[in-house]
CSV table of C-alpha atoms and ligand atoms in Angstrom, one decimal:
chain,number,residue,atom,x,y,z
A,1,MET,CA,20.9,-33.7,-2.1
A,2,THR,CA,20.5,-29.7,-2.0
A,3,LYS,CA,17.0,-28.5,-0.8
A,4,VAL,CA,15.5,-25.2,-1.7
A,5,LEU,CA,12.3,-24.0,-0.5
A,6,ILE,CA,9.8,-21.6,-1.3
A,7,ALA,CA,8.0,-20.1,1.6
A,8,THR,CA,5.1,-17.8,0.6
A,9,ASP,CA,2.2,-17.1,2.9
A,10,LYS,CA,1.0,-14.9,-0.1
A,11,PRO,CA,1.8,-17.5,-3.0
A,12,PHE,CA,3.2,-17.0,-6.1
A,13,ALA,CA,1.4,-17.6,-9.5
A,14,PRO,CA,1.4,-21.4,-10.4
A,15,ALA,CA,3.3,-20.2,-13.5
A,16,ALA,CA,6.1,-18.8,-11.4
A,17,VAL,CA,6.1,-21.7,-9.2
A,18,ASP,CA,6.8,-24.1,-12.4
A,19,SER,CA,9.4,-21.6,-13.6
A,20,ILE,CA,11.4,-21.8,-10.4
A,21,ARG,CA,11.2,-25.6,-10.3
A,22,THR,CA,12.3,-25.8,-13.8
A,23,VAL,CA,15.6,-23.7,-12.8
A,24,VAL,CA,16.1,-25.2,-9.5
A,25,GLU,CA,15.6,-29.1,-10.8
A,26,GLY,CA,17.8,-28.2,-13.9
A,27,ALA,CA,20.7,-27.2,-11.3
A,28,GLY,CA,20.1,-30.9,-9.7
A,29,TYR,CA,18.2,-29.6,-6.6
A,30,GLU,CA,15.1,-30.7,-4.6
A,31,LEU,CA,12.3,-28.0,-4.5
A,32,VAL,CA,10.0,-27.8,-1.5
A,33,LEU,CA,7.0,-25.8,-1.5
A,34,LEU,CA,5.2,-24.5,1.6
A,35,GLU,CA,2.3,-22.0,0.6
A,36,SER,CA,-0.3,-20.3,2.2
A,37,TYR,CA,0.7,-21.2,6.0
A,38,THR,CA,-0.6,-19.2,8.7
A,39,ASP,CA,1.2,-20.9,11.7
A,40,LYS,CA,4.7,-19.8,12.4
A,41,ALA,CA,5.5,-23.4,13.7
A,42,ASP,CA,4.8,-24.8,10.0
A,43,LEU,CA,7.6,-22.2,8.6
A,44,LEU,CA,10.0,-23.5,11.4
A,45,ALA,CA,9.2,-27.0,10.8
A,46,ALA,CA,9.8,-26.4,6.7
A,47,VAL,CA,13.2,-24.7,7.3
A,48,ALA,CA,14.8,-27.3,9.2
A,49,ASP,CA,16.7,-29.1,6.6
A,50,VAL,CA,16.6,-26.6,3.7
A,51,ASP,CA,20.2,-25.4,2.1
A,52,ALA,CA,18.3,-22.5,0.5
A,53,MET,CA,15.1,-20.5,0.5
A,54,ILE,CA,13.0,-18.3,-1.5
A,55,ILE,CA,10.6,-15.7,0.5
A,56,ARG,CA,8.3,-12.8,-0.2
A,57,SER,CA,7.0,-10.8,2.7
A,58,ASP,CA,7.2,-13.6,4.8
A,59,LYS,CA,9.1,-12.7,8.1
A,60,ALA,CA,12.8,-14.5,8.3
A,61,THR,CA,13.2,-13.5,12.0
A,62,ARG,CA,16.4,-14.8,14.2
A,63,GLU,CA,14.0,-17.9,15.3
A,64,VAL,CA,13.6,-18.8,11.6
A,65,ILE,CA,17.3,-18.5,10.6
A,66,GLU,CA,18.5,-20.3,13.8
A,67,ALA,CA,16.1,-23.2,13.1
A,68,ALA,CA,17.2,-23.5,9.4
A,69,LYS,CA,20.2,-25.3,10.4
A,70,ASN,CA,21.5,-26.0,6.9
A,71,LEU,CA,20.6,-22.8,5.3
A,72,LYS,CA,23.3,-21.2,3.0
A,73,VAL,CA,21.2,-18.5,1.2
A,74,ILE,CA,18.0,-16.8,1.8
A,75,VAL,CA,16.6,-14.8,-1.1
A,76,ARG,CA,13.7,-12.3,-0.9
A,77,ALA,CA,11.9,-12.5,-4.4
A,78,GLY,CA,11.4,-8.7,-4.2
A,79,ALA,CA,12.8,-5.2,-3.3
A,80,GLY,CA,12.5,-4.5,0.4
A,81,TYR,CA,14.2,-6.7,2.7
A,82,ASP,CA,12.9,-5.6,5.9
A,83,ASN,CA,11.4,-8.8,6.8
A,84,ILE,CA,14.7,-10.6,7.2
A,85,ASP,CA,16.8,-10.4,10.3
A,86,LEU,CA,20.2,-9.5,8.6
A,87,GLU,CA,22.0,-9.5,11.6
A,88,ALA,CA,21.0,-13.2,12.3
A,89,CYS,CA,21.8,-14.4,8.6
A,90,THR,CA,25.5,-12.7,8.9
A,91,GLU,CA,26.1,-14.4,12.4
A,92,LYS,CA,24.7,-17.7,11.2
A,93,GLY,CA,27.0,-17.1,7.6
A,94,VAL,CA,24.1,-16.9,5.5
A,95,VAL,CA,23.9,-14.8,2.5
A,96,ALA,CA,20.6,-12.7,2.3
A,97,MET,CA,19.8,-11.4,-1.1
A,98,ASN,CA,16.8,-9.3,-2.9
A,99,THR,CA,15.9,-9.3,-6.4
A,100,PRO,CA,15.6,-5.6,-7.3
A,101,GLY,CA,13.8,-4.4,-10.2
A,102,GLN,CA,12.0,-7.5,-10.8
A,103,ASN,CA,8.5,-6.9,-9.6
A,104,SER,CA,8.6,-3.0,-9.9
A,105,ASN,CA,6.3,-2.6,-13.0
A,106,ALA,CA,3.6,-4.3,-10.9
A,107,VAL,CA,3.7,-1.9,-8.1
A,108,ALA,CA,3.8,1.0,-10.1
A,109,GLU,CA,0.7,-0.3,-12.3
A,110,LEU,CA,-1.2,-0.5,-9.0
A,111,VAL,CA,-0.2,2.9,-7.9
A,112,PHE,CA,-2.4,4.3,-10.8
A,113,GLY,CA,-5.2,1.5,-10.3
A,114,MET,CA,-5.6,3.0,-6.7
A,115,MET,CA,-5.4,7.0,-7.8
A,116,VAL,CA,-8.0,6.3,-10.5
A,117,PHE,CA,-10.4,4.4,-8.2
A,118,LEU,CA,-10.1,7.2,-5.8
A,119,ALA,CA,-10.5,10.0,-8.5
A,120,ARG,CA,-13.8,8.2,-9.7
A,121,ASN,CA,-14.9,8.0,-6.1
A,122,GLY,CA,-14.7,4.3,-5.8
A,123,PHE,CA,-16.7,3.8,-9.1
A,124,ASN,CA,-19.8,4.7,-7.3
A,125,GLY,CA,-21.0,6.2,-10.3
A,126,SER,CA,-20.8,10.0,-9.3
A,127,ALA,CA,-18.9,12.5,-10.9
A,128,GLY,CA,-15.2,12.1,-9.9
A,129,VAL,CA,-12.1,14.1,-11.2
A,130,GLU,CA,-9.2,13.6,-13.5
A,131,VAL,CA,-5.3,13.1,-13.0
A,132,ARG,CA,-4.2,14.7,-16.2
A,133,GLY,CA,-2.6,18.1,-15.5
A,134,LYS,CA,-2.1,17.2,-11.6
A,135,LYS,CA,1.2,17.0,-10.3
A,136,ILE,CA,2.6,13.9,-8.9
A,137,GLY,CA,5.6,13.3,-6.5
A,138,ILE,CA,7.7,10.4,-6.4
A,139,HIS,CA,9.4,10.1,-3.0
A,140,ALA,CA,12.4,8.0,-3.7
A,141,TYR,CA,13.2,7.3,-7.5
A,142,GLY,CA,14.3,3.6,-7.5
A,143,ASN,CA,13.0,0.8,-9.9
A,144,VAL,CA,9.3,1.2,-8.7
A,145,GLY,CA,9.6,5.3,-8.7
A,146,ARG,CA,10.8,5.0,-12.3
A,147,TYR,CA,7.6,3.2,-13.7
A,148,VAL,CA,5.6,5.3,-11.7
A,149,GLY,CA,7.1,8.6,-13.7
A,150,GLU,CA,7.0,6.7,-16.9
A,151,ILE,CA,3.1,6.1,-16.4
A,152,ALA,CA,2.4,9.5,-15.1
A,153,LYS,CA,3.6,11.0,-18.1
A,154,GLY,CA,1.2,8.8,-20.1
A,155,PHE,CA,-1.6,9.9,-18.0
A,156,GLY,CA,-0.5,13.6,-19.0
A,157,MET,CA,0.6,14.6,-15.1
A,158,GLU,CA,3.6,16.8,-14.3
A,159,VAL,CA,6.2,14.4,-12.8
A,160,TYR,CA,8.4,15.5,-9.7
A,161,ALA,CA,10.9,13.4,-7.7
A,162,PHE,CA,13.1,13.6,-4.6
A,163,ASP,CA,15.7,10.9,-3.9
A,164,PRO,CA,19.3,12.2,-2.5
A,165,PHE,CA,20.5,8.9,-3.3
A,166,VAL,CA,20.1,9.2,-7.1
A,167,ALA,CA,21.9,11.9,-9.3
A,168,LYS,CA,19.8,14.8,-10.3
A,169,GLU,CA,21.1,14.3,-14.0
A,170,THR,CA,19.9,10.8,-14.0
A,171,ILE,CA,16.3,11.5,-13.0
A,172,GLU,CA,15.9,14.6,-15.0
A,173,ALA,CA,17.2,12.6,-18.0
A,174,ASP,CA,13.8,10.8,-17.6
A,175,GLY,CA,12.0,14.1,-18.0
A,176,VAL,CA,11.2,14.3,-14.4
A,177,LYS,CA,11.6,17.4,-12.4
A,178,VAL,CA,13.8,17.3,-9.3
A,179,VAL,CA,13.3,19.3,-6.2
A,180,ASP,CA,15.7,19.9,-3.7
A,181,SER,CA,13.9,18.8,-0.4
A,182,VAL,CA,11.3,16.2,0.6
A,183,GLU,CA,9.3,19.3,2.0
A,184,GLU,CA,9.5,21.1,-1.4
A,185,LEU,CA,8.0,17.7,-2.8
A,186,TYR,CA,5.0,17.7,-0.6
A,187,SER,CA,4.1,21.1,-1.0
A,188,THR,CA,4.5,21.0,-4.7
A,189,CYS,CA,2.4,18.0,-5.5
A,190,ASN,CA,-1.3,17.1,-5.7
A,191,TYR,CA,-0.3,13.4,-5.2
A,192,VAL,CA,2.7,11.9,-3.5
A,193,SER,CA,3.8,8.1,-4.3
A,194,LEU,CA,6.0,6.8,-1.6
A,195,HIS,CA,8.8,4.3,-2.5
A,196,ILE,CA,11.2,4.6,0.5
A,197,PRO,CA,12.0,1.5,2.3
A,198,ALA,CA,11.4,0.8,5.9
A,199,ASN,CA,14.5,1.3,7.9
A,200,ASP,CA,15.6,3.2,10.9
A,201,LYS,CA,15.8,6.7,9.2
A,202,THR,CA,12.5,6.4,7.5
A,203,LYS,CA,10.2,4.6,10.1
A,204,ASN,CA,7.4,7.2,11.2
A,205,SER,CA,9.2,9.9,8.8
A,206,ILE,CA,5.7,10.7,6.9
A,207,ASN,CA,4.2,12.8,9.6
A,208,PHE,CA,1.6,15.6,10.2
A,209,ASP,CA,3.9,18.5,9.5
A,210,LEU,CA,5.2,16.9,6.0
A,211,LEU,CA,1.6,15.8,4.9
A,212,ASN,CA,0.2,19.0,5.9
A,213,LYS,CA,2.3,21.0,3.4
A,214,MET,CA,0.4,19.3,0.5
A,215,PRO,CA,-2.0,21.4,-1.4
A,216,LYS,CA,-5.9,21.1,-1.2
A,217,GLY,CA,-6.9,18.0,-2.4
A,218,GLY,CA,-3.7,16.2,-1.4
A,219,VAL,CA,-3.5,12.4,-1.9
A,220,LEU,CA,-1.0,10.3,-0.7
A,221,VAL,CA,-0.4,7.0,-2.4
A,222,ASN,CA,1.4,4.0,-0.2
A,223,THR,CA,2.8,1.1,-1.9
A,224,ALA,CA,5.8,0.8,0.2
A,225,ARG,CA,5.6,0.1,3.5
A,226,LYS,CA,3.0,1.0,6.7
A,227,GLU,CA,6.0,1.5,9.1
A,228,VAL,CA,6.9,4.8,7.4
A,229,ILE,CA,3.7,6.4,8.3
A,230,ASP,CA,3.3,8.1,11.6
A,231,GLU,CA,-0.1,6.8,12.1
A,232,GLU,CA,-1.1,9.4,14.6
A,233,GLY,CA,-0.1,12.3,12.7
A,234,LEU,CA,-2.0,10.7,9.7
A,235,ILE,CA,-5.2,10.5,11.5
A,236,GLN,CA,-4.6,14.1,13.0
A,237,LEU,CA,-4.2,15.5,9.4
A,238,MET,CA,-7.1,13.8,8.2
A,239,ASP,CA,-9.2,15.1,11.1
A,240,ALA,CA,-7.8,18.4,10.1
A,241,ARG,CA,-8.0,18.8,6.9
A,242,LYS,CA,-11.4,17.1,5.1
A,243,ASP,CA,-9.7,17.5,1.7
A,244,PHE,CA,-6.8,14.9,2.3
A,245,ALA,CA,-6.9,11.3,1.0
A,246,TYR,CA,-4.9,8.2,1.7
A,247,ILE,CA,-4.9,5.1,-0.3
A,248,SER,CA,-2.6,2.3,0.6
A,249,ASP,CA,-1.6,-1.3,-0.3
A,250,ILE,CA,-0.7,-2.0,3.1
A,251,ALA,CA,-3.3,-1.9,5.7
A,252,PRO,CA,-2.4,0.6,8.7
A,253,ASP,CA,-2.4,-0.8,12.1
A,254,CYS,CA,-5.2,1.9,13.0
A,255,LYS,CA,-7.0,0.6,10.1
A,256,GLU,CA,-10.5,0.3,11.9
A,257,GLU,CA,-10.4,3.8,13.4
A,258,ILE,CA,-9.2,5.4,10.1
A,259,GLU,CA,-11.8,3.6,7.8
A,260,ALA,CA,-14.6,4.5,10.0
A,261,LYS,CA,-13.7,7.9,10.4
A,262,PHE,CA,-12.7,9.0,6.8
A,263,ARG,CA,-14.8,6.8,4.5
A,264,GLY,CA,-14.2,7.9,1.0
A,265,ARG,CA,-11.1,9.3,1.5
A,266,PHE,CA,-9.1,6.3,2.7
A,267,PHE,CA,-9.1,2.6,1.2
A,268,PHE,CA,-6.4,-0.1,1.4
A,269,THR,CA,-6.4,-3.1,-0.3
A,270,PRO,CA,-7.3,-6.1,1.3
A,271,LYS,CA,-3.9,-7.9,1.0
A,272,LYS,CA,-0.7,-6.4,0.0
A,273,MET,CA,-0.7,-6.8,-4.0
A,274,GLY,CA,1.2,-4.4,-5.5
A,275,ALA,CA,3.7,-7.1,-6.8
A,276,GLN,CA,1.0,-9.7,-7.0
A,277,THR,CA,0.9,-10.3,-11.0
A,278,ALA,CA,1.7,-13.2,-12.9
A,279,GLU,CA,4.7,-11.4,-14.6
A,280,ALA,CA,6.3,-9.9,-11.4
A,281,ASN,CA,5.9,-13.3,-9.8
A,282,ILE,CA,7.7,-15.2,-12.6
A,283,ASN,CA,10.2,-12.4,-13.0
A,284,ALA,CA,11.2,-12.2,-9.2
A,285,GLY,CA,10.9,-16.2,-8.8
A,286,ILE,CA,13.2,-16.8,-11.5
A,287,ALA,CA,15.7,-14.2,-10.6
A,288,GLY,CA,15.6,-15.7,-7.1
A,289,ALA,CA,16.2,-19.3,-8.3
A,290,ASN,CA,18.9,-18.2,-10.6
A,291,GLN,CA,20.5,-16.2,-7.9
A,292,ILE,CA,20.4,-19.3,-5.5
A,293,VAL,CA,22.1,-21.8,-8.0
A,294,ASN,CA,24.6,-19.1,-9.0
A,295,TYR,CA,25.5,-18.8,-5.3
A,296,ILE,CA,25.9,-22.3,-4.6
A,297,LYS,CA,27.6,-23.3,-7.7
A,298,ASN,CA,30.0,-20.0,-8.2
A,299,GLY,CA,29.8,-18.4,-5.1
A,300,ASP,CA,28.1,-15.5,-6.8
A,301,GLU,CA,27.1,-12.8,-4.2
A,302,THR,CA,25.7,-10.3,-6.5
A,303,PHE,CA,22.3,-8.7,-4.7
A,304,ARG,CA,23.6,-9.7,-1.4
A,305,VAL,CA,22.3,-7.3,1.1
A,306,ASN,CA,23.9,-8.4,4.5
A,307,LYS,CA,27.6,-8.0,5.1
B,401,3PG,C1,8.5,-5.7,-2.4
B,401,3PG,O1,9.3,-5.2,-1.6
B,401,3PG,O2,9.2,-6.5,-3.3
B,401,3PG,C2,7.1,-5.5,-2.4
B,401,3PG,O3,6.8,-5.0,-1.5
B,401,3PG,C3,6.5,-6.9,-2.5
B,401,3PG,O4,6.0,-7.7,-1.6
B,401,3PG,P1,5.5,-9.1,-1.8
B,401,3PG,O5,6.3,-10.1,-2.4
B,401,3PG,O6,5.2,-9.6,-0.4
B,401,3PG,O7,4.0,-8.8,-2.6
């Protein structure tokens, strides 16, 4: 019988697992579950005889792909697939997919949760500031970026975006102003919200020089990936600019240092939780399960991310 594994070190909401089960068992397949694992050996054992798997930020390394001898398709229930060794998948004839857009609203809502938390001094009772009338820059106008723009308008913010891969007219049609360069985005906006993927071009690209362009009181919001930040440059900047704040859904490698030095203008969530809502889990989980069934039954490769 075709076996589908859900391998999530950060589990889906139970309702999402139930929904995935309905799709998988409805197709006549067996569902197996590996949740909250801490040992890579458990993942390597779990993948040994499965035909398909659904993961989140779980690391599908070459070792994992090679251990999964029967694997035909792996779906990252989410947007970013930097956690999958795509080369290994291609070499082993495994189709890798993501589920773009399915968890985006959850991530966008967290952007504003973190912004308001910072603006109100961590809810400590002292007088904070408001976000209305401030400028927010959306760095990459994909599915999350679009929701961020929508919510920002509700907050009464002026919304700007930079994305060389999206047509200017498409962004402007949403009532968002388009700037011509990434430098202009940072020098224009009080808040910048990051939505770029982590790849060879973007890693360490958010550096001292770029962040230093932000106006006084600038805030960088990162719900994307920690790898895009040049952490040395960030520390240097926060040392030099007592007005600058960094809030992140992904703990930086240098979290102890940065937390000790910049208390009150730096915080991170304890575990990446942008996409951690029942709705996002259900949407991404069901999409992943349907994509697996459609691939195995009909060869449908929509959302394939490896060549
Ligand atoms: C994504 O790329 O979809 C988000 O970063 C969510 O990741 P998660 O599924 O690990 O929460």
